[in-house]
XYZ file of C-alpha atoms in Angstrom:
508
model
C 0.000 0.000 0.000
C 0.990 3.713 -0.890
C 2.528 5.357 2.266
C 0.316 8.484 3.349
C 1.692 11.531 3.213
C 1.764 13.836 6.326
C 1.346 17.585 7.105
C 3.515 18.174 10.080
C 3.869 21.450 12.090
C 7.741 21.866 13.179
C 6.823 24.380 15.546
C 5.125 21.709 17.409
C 6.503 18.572 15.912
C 3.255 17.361 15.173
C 0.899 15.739 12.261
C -1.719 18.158 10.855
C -3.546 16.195 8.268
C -2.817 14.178 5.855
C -2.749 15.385 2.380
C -2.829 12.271 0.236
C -0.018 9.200 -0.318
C 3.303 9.050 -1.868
C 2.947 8.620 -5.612
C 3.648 4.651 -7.031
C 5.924 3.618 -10.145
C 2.843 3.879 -12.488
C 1.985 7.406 -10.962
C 4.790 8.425 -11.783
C 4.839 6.667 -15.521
C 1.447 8.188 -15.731
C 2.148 11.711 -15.081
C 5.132 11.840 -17.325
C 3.480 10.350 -20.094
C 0.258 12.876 -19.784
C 2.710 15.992 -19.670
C 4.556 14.029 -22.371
C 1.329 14.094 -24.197
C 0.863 17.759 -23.479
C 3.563 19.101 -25.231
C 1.878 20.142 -28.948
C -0.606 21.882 -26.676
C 2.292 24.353 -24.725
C 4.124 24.991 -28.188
C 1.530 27.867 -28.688
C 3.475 30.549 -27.313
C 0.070 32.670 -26.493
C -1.149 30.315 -24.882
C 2.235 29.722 -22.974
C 1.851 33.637 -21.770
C -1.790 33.082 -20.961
C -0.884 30.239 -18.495
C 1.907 32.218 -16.925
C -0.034 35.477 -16.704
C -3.322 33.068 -15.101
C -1.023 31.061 -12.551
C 0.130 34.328 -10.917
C -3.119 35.334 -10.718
C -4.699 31.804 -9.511
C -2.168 32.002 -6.898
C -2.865 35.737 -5.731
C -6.219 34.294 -5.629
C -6.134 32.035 -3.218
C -2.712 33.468 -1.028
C -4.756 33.527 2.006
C -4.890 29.447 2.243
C -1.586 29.133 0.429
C 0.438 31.183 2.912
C -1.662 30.325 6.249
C -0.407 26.673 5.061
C 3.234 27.571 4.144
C 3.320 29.174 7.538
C 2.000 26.094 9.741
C 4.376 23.962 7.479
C 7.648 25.839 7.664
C 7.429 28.439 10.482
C 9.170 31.068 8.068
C 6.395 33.413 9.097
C 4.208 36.127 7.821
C 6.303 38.454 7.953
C 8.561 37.233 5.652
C 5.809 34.789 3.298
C 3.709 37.303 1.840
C 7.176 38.269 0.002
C 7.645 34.916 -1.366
C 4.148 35.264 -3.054
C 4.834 38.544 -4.546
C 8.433 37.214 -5.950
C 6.569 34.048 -7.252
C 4.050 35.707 -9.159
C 6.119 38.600 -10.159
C 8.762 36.023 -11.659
C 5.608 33.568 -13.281
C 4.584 37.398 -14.831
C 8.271 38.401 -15.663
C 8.889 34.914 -17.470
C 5.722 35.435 -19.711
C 6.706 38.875 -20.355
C 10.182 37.314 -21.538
C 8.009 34.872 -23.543
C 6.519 37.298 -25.242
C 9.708 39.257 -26.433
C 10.431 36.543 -27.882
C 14.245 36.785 -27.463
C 15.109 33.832 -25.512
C 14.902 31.564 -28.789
C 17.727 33.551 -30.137
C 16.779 33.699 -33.672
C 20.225 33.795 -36.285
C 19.197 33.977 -39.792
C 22.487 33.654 -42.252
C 21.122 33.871 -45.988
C 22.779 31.854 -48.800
C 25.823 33.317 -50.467
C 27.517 32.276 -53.198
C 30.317 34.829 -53.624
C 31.934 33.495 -50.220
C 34.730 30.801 -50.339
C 33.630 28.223 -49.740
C 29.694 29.063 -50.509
C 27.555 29.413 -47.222
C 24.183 27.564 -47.715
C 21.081 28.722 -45.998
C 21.112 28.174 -41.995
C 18.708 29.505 -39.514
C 18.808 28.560 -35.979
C 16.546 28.946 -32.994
C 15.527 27.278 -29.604
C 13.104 24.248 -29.209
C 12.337 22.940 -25.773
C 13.445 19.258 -24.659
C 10.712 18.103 -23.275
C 8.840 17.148 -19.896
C 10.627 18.765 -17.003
C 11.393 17.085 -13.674
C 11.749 19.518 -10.682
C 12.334 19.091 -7.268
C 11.146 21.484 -4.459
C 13.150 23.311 -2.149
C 12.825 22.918 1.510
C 13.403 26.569 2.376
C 11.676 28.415 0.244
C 7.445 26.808 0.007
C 6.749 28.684 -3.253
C 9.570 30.669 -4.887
C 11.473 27.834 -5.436
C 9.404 24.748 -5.185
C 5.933 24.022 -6.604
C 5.052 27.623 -8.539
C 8.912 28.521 -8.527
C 11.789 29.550 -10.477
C 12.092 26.458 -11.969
C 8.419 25.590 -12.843
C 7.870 29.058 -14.533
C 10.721 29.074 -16.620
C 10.262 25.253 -18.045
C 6.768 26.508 -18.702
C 7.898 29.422 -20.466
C 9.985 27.326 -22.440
C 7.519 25.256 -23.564
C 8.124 22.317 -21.246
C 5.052 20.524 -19.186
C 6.539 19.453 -15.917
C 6.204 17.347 -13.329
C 7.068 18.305 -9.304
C 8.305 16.375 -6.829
C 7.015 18.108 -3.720
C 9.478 18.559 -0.768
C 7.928 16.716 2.416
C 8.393 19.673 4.577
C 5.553 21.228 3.012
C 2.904 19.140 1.439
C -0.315 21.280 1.553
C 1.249 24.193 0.401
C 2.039 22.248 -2.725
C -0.969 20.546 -3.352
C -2.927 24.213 -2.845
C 0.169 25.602 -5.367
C -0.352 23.024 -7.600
C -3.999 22.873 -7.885
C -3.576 26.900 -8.766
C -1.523 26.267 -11.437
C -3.811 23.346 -13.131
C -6.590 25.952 -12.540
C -4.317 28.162 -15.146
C -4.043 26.029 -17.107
C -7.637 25.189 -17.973
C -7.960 28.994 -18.106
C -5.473 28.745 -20.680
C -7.154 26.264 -22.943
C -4.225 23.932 -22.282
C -4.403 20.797 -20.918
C -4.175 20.466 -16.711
C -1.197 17.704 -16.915
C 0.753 20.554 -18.301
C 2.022 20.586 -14.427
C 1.611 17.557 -12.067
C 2.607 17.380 -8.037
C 3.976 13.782 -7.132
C 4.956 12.871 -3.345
C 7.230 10.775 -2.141
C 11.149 9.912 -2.195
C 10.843 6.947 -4.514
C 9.168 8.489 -6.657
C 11.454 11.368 -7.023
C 14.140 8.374 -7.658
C 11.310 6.825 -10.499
C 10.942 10.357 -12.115
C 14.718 11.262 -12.833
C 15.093 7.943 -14.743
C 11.712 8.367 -16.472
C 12.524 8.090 -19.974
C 10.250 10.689 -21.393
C 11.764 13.164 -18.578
C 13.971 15.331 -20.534
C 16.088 17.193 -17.969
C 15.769 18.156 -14.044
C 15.872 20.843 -11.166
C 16.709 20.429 -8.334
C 17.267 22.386 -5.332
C 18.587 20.710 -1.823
C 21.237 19.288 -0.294
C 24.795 18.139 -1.924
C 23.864 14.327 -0.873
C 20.625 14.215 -2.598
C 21.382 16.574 -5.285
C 24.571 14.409 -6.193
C 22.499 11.244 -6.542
C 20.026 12.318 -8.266
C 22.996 13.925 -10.441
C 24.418 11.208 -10.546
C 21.139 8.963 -11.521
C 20.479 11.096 -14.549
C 24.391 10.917 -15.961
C 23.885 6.921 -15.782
C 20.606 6.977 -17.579
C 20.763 4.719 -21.100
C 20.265 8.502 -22.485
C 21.655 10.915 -20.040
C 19.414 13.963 -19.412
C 20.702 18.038 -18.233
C 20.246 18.155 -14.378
C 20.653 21.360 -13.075
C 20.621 21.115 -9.391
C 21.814 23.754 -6.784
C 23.453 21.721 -4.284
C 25.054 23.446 -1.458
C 26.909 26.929 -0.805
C 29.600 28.297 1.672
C 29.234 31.867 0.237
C 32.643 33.188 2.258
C 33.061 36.724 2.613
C 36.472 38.402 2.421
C 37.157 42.066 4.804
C 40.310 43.774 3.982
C 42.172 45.159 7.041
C 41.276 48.955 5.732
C 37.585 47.936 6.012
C 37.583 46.085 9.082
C 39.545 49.504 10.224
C 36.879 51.790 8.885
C 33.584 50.145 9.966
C 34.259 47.366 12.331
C 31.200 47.052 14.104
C 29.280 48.018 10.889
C 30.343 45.257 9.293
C 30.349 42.619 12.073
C 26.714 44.081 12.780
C 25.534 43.102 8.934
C 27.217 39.773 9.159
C 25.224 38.935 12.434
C 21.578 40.134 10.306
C 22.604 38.241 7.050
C 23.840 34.826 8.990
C 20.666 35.160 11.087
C 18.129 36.135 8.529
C 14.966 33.378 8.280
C 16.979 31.301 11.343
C 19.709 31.137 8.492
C 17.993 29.174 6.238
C 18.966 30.883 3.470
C 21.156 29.317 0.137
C 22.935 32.253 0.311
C 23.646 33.064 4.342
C 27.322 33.992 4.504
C 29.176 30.581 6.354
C 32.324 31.634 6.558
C 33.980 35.386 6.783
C 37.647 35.676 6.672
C 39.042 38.651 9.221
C 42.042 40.431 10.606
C 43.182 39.026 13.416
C 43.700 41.517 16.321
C 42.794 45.131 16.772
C 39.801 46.494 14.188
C 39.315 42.678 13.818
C 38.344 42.348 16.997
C 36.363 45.017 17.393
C 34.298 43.448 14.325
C 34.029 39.802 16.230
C 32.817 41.628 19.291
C 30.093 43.220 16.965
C 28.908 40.624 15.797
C 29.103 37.967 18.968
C 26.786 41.192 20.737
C 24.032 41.345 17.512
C 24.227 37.348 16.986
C 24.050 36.620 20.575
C 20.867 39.119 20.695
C 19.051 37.101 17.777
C 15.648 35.825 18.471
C 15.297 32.041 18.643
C 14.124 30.711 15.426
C 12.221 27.320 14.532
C 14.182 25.146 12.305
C 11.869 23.737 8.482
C 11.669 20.128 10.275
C 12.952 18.582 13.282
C 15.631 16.613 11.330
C 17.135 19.993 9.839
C 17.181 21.329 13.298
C 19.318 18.153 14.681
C 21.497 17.821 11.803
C 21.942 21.761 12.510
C 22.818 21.102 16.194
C 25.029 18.046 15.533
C 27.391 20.256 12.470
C 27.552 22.780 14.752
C 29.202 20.614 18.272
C 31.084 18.559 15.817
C 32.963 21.972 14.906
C 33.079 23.621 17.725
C 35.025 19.924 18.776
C 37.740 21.045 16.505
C 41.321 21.804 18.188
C 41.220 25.982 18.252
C 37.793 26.504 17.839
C 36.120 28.744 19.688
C 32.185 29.424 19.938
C 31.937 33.154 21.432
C 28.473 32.294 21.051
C 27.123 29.075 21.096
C 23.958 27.522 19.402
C 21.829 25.835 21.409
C 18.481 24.293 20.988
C 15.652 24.691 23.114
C 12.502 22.997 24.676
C 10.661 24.923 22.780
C 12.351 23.199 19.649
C 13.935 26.992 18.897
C 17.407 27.079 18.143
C 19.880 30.248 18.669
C 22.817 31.276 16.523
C 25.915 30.828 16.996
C 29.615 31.921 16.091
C 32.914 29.576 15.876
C 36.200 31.419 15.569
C 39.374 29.941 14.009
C 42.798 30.919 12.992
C 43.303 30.840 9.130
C 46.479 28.726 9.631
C 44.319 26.035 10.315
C 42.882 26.229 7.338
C 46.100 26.626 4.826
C 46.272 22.935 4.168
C 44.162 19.611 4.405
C 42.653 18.425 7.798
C 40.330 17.979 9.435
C 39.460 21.713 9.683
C 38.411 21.428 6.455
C 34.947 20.559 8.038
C 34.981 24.478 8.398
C 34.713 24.591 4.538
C 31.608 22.949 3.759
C 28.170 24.650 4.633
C 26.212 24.184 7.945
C 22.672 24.792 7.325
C 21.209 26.713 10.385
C 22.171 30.342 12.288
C 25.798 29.815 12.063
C 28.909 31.165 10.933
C 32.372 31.041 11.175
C 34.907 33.770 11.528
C 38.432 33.134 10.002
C 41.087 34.986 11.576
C 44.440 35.892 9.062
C 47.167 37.771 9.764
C 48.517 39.556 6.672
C 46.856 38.762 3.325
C 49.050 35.693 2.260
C 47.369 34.129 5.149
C 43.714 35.129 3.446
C 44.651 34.205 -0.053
C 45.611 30.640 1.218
C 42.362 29.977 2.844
C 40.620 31.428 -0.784
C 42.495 29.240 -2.620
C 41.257 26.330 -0.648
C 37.040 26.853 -1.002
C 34.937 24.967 -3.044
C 32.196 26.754 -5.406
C 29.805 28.854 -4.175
C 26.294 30.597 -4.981
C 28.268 34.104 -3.901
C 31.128 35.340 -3.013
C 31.351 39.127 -0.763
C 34.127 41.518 -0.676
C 34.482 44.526 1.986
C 36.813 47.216 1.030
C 38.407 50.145 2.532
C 37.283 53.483 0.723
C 40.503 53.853 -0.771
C 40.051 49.972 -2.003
C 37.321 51.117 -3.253
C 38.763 53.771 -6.000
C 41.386 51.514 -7.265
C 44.023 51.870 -4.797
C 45.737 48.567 -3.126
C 44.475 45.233 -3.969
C 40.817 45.211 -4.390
C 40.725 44.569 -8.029
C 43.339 41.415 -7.313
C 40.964 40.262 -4.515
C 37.686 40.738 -6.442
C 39.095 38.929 -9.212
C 40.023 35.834 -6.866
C 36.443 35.570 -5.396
C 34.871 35.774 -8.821
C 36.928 32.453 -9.684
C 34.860 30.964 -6.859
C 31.482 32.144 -7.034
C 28.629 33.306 -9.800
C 27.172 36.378 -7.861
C 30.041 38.451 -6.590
C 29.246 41.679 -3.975
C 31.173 44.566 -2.636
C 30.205 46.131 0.454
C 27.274 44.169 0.806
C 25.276 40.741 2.040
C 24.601 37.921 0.035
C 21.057 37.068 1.510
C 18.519 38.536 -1.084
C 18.027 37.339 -4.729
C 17.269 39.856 -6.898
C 14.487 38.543 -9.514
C 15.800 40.602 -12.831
C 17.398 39.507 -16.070
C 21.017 40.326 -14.975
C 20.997 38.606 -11.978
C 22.936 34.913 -11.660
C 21.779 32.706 -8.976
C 24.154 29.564 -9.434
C 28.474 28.949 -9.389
C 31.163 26.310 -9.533
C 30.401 22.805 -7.859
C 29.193 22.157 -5.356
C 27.045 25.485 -5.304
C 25.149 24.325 -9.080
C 25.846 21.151 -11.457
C 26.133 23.528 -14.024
C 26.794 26.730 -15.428
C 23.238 28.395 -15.303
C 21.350 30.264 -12.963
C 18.236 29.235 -11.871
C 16.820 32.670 -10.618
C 16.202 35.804 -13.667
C 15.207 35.321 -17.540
C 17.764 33.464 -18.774
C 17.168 30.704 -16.493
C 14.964 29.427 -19.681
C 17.825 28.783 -21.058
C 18.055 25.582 -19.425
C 15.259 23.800 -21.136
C 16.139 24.744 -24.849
C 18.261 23.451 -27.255
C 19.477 24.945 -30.308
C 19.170 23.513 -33.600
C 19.708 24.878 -37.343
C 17.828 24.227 -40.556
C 20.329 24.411 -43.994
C 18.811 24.921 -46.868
C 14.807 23.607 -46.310
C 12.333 25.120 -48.233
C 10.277 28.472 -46.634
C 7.386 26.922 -46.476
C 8.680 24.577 -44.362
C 10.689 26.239 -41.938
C 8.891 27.404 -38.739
C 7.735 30.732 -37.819
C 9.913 31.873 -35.901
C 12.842 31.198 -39.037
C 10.621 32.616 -42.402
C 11.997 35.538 -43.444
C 8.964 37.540 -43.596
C 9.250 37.156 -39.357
C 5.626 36.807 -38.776
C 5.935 36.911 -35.001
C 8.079 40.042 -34.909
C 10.850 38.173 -32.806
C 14.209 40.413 -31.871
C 16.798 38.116 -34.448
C 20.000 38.291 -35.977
C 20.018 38.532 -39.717
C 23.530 38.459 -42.004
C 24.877 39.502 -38.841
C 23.279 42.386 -38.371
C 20.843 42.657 -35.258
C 16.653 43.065 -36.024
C 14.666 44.400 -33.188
């Protein structure tokens, strides 16, 4: 028998109904092969904005139940939901408005020509999308990057029906999600299987290896991620899985910052490692300091703010363990300190804490090099150096990250010193790279880049702004067919009035 599938509270620890069981083998086969099946019906780019433009609205429409549910499900709050909405449908509305310009296909039009040497035949090249989508929910984030997310809106807007694995933590909320965005869908004319909500680990194990699944999303941890990564490389056909796996995000201050606004910066770092209980992809994990004098003064800025946090409630009671457990196992390290130390509570609250360490500990491999990988939870670590050979070697050590933060001295700033050197070693190790600011916050606009080196993405692409369509196309040319029977998008006569590339000049 199917296992039920349980709403659970982690404020309390405790059931709240049950929402329906975890999907079999043929549920799975079932809803792949209907959004299979759907695919003629999404190529209709209209209709593709319609269903975009609807699901925003669907969900807007019923954000009362959605967010009363992500709340009891999470414990993220209303203070901070209501904002996930908002970015959800703005990004569902930003994606059809990118649909609609038409310039994610990436039209190239290069006319026959006879007078070159050799002769250049006829090519024309656009974007087609692969196929049925897979995605898999994010823990930490109940709507802007699970159900209605990110990932859902741009497949869509590619063209590509998919099919969700909902994350346990928050079952309702996707079942309310996705019954909004079926609801757009029939608004739409389209067919309702253009977006399907599956529960259960297996079969997120039975949907990666689907045949008829053309590529994957995923959003987690770096164990899961990596074996569902590692499931679609050993398919018989090998699909795209772009999965964001884990993230460090280090920040670097320079001895003239750290002289300039010590306990500016140290109180920033406490409100960006803190922010949503630091449950956040991008909450800065580890922060490499001067040791002594304005570096102090920093540390003591940020132990005050950090130790002054409220308690937070962890997603589920297994996050909040796992949390506790990183946490004492580095703090066990020889020369770690904890200036303030996380702690759980009865209440099943946890507080933030702070490890120090000296970055000499860090200059070659040990077992300090627990320090580099991320602890998810209110916690960060504070690197000590002394002199900048001593920061450099703990840089040149870090595995990818989502982001990568710089704090400069004002001089630093204008060009003086090394901040150009330094900026140009973090953006080797991250795709988002800030100065005299805080990672937390993801910007939903075309220039942003939400993704980075392994571990932080499988890939190269960002899963957050417009080109994170990009993922679910794939280029192909026609040479020489006839015009009647190239696609729109290709005839010369460019019936849709799509921005292209023509003989190498640029059409708008």
């Amino acid at each position: 028998m199917a296992e039920p599938v349980w709403s659970v509270d982690p404020r309390t620890g405790k059931q709240r109904e049950q929402v329906g069981v975890e999907a079999t083998a043929a549920d799975v086969d079932a809803a792949v092969r209907a959004a299979h099946a759907a695919r003629a019906a999404l190529a209709d780019r209209d209709a593709r904005i319609a269903l975009l433009r609807a699901a925003a609205d669907e969900l807007e429409a019923d954000g009362e139940r959605i967010l009363a549910a992500a709340d009891a499900e999470t414990a993220l709050g209303m203070g901070r939901l209501p904002g996930e909405l908002a970015r959800t449908t703005g990004q569902l509305r930003a994606f059809a408005a990118e649909v609609a310009d038409g310039g994610y296909l990436d039209v190239i039009i290069d006319h026959a020509d006879a007078s070159l040497t050799p002769p250049r035949p006829d090519l024309r090249r656009y974007k087609i999308p692969l196929g049925v989508v897979a995605v898999y929910s994010a823990s930490n984030f109940p709507l802007a990057f699970s159900v209605p997310g990110g990932d859902t809106a741009s497949a869509l807007a590619a063209g590509c029906p998919v099919v969700v694995k909902a994350h346990p933590d928050h079952p309702a909320t996707s079942e309310l999600a996705g019954a909004a965005l079926r609801r757009a869908a029939a608004r739409s004319g389209l067919p309702e299987d253009v977006v399907t909500v599956l529960h259960g680990f297996e079969a997120g194990v039975a949907l990666v290896t689907h045949p008829l699944v053309a590529a994957a999303g995923f959003t987690g941890s770096v164990r899961g991620g990596r074996a569902l990564f590692d499931a679609a490389a050993a398919r018989p056909v090998p699909i795209p899985f772009y999965g964001e796996l884990g993230s460090l995000n280090p920040v670097l201050v320079t001895e003239a910052a750290a002289a300039e606004r010590a306990a500016e910066i140290g109180a920033g770092l406490a409100a960006s490692m803190t922010l949503g209980t630091g449950q956040f992809c991008t909450k800065p994990g580890l922060v490499l300091a001067p040791a002594g004098g304005a570096g102090d003064e920093l540390l003591n800025a940020l132990t005050k703010k950090a130790g002054e946090a409220a308690h937070g409630v962890m997603l589920d009671g297994r996050m909040r363990e796992a949390f506790l457990a990183g946490v004492a196992e580095r703090a066990a390290l020889d020369g770690v300190e904890a200036p303030v130390a996380a702690a759980g509570s009865e209440d099943r609250t946890v507080a933030a804490g702070v490890l120090t360490v000296d970055a000499a500990r860090l200059a070659a491999e040990g077992p300090h090099d627990l320090l580099l990988e991320e602890c998810f939870g209110p916690v960060t670590v504070l690197v000590r150096y002394a002199g900048a050979a001593e920061a450099r070697a703990v840089l040149s050590r870090l595995p990818g990250n989502l982001t990568a933060t710089l704090h400069l001295g004002a001089a630093e700033e204008r060009g003086e010193g090394e901040g150009a050197a330094l900026l140009s070693e973090l953006t080797a190790l991250a795709g988002r790279v800030l100065v005299n600011g805080w990672p937390t916050g993801v910007a939903v606009t075309p220039a942003q880049h939400h993704g980075g080196p392994y571990p932080a993405t499988t890939s190269t692409s960002t899963s957050v702004g417009a080109t994170a369509i990009e993922r679910w196309l794939r280029p192909v040319t026609y040479q020489s067919a006839p015009p009647a029977l190239l696609p729109p998008e290709l005839r010369d006569e460019n019936p849709l009035g799509l921005p292209r590339r023509v003989n190498g000049s640029r059409e708008i």
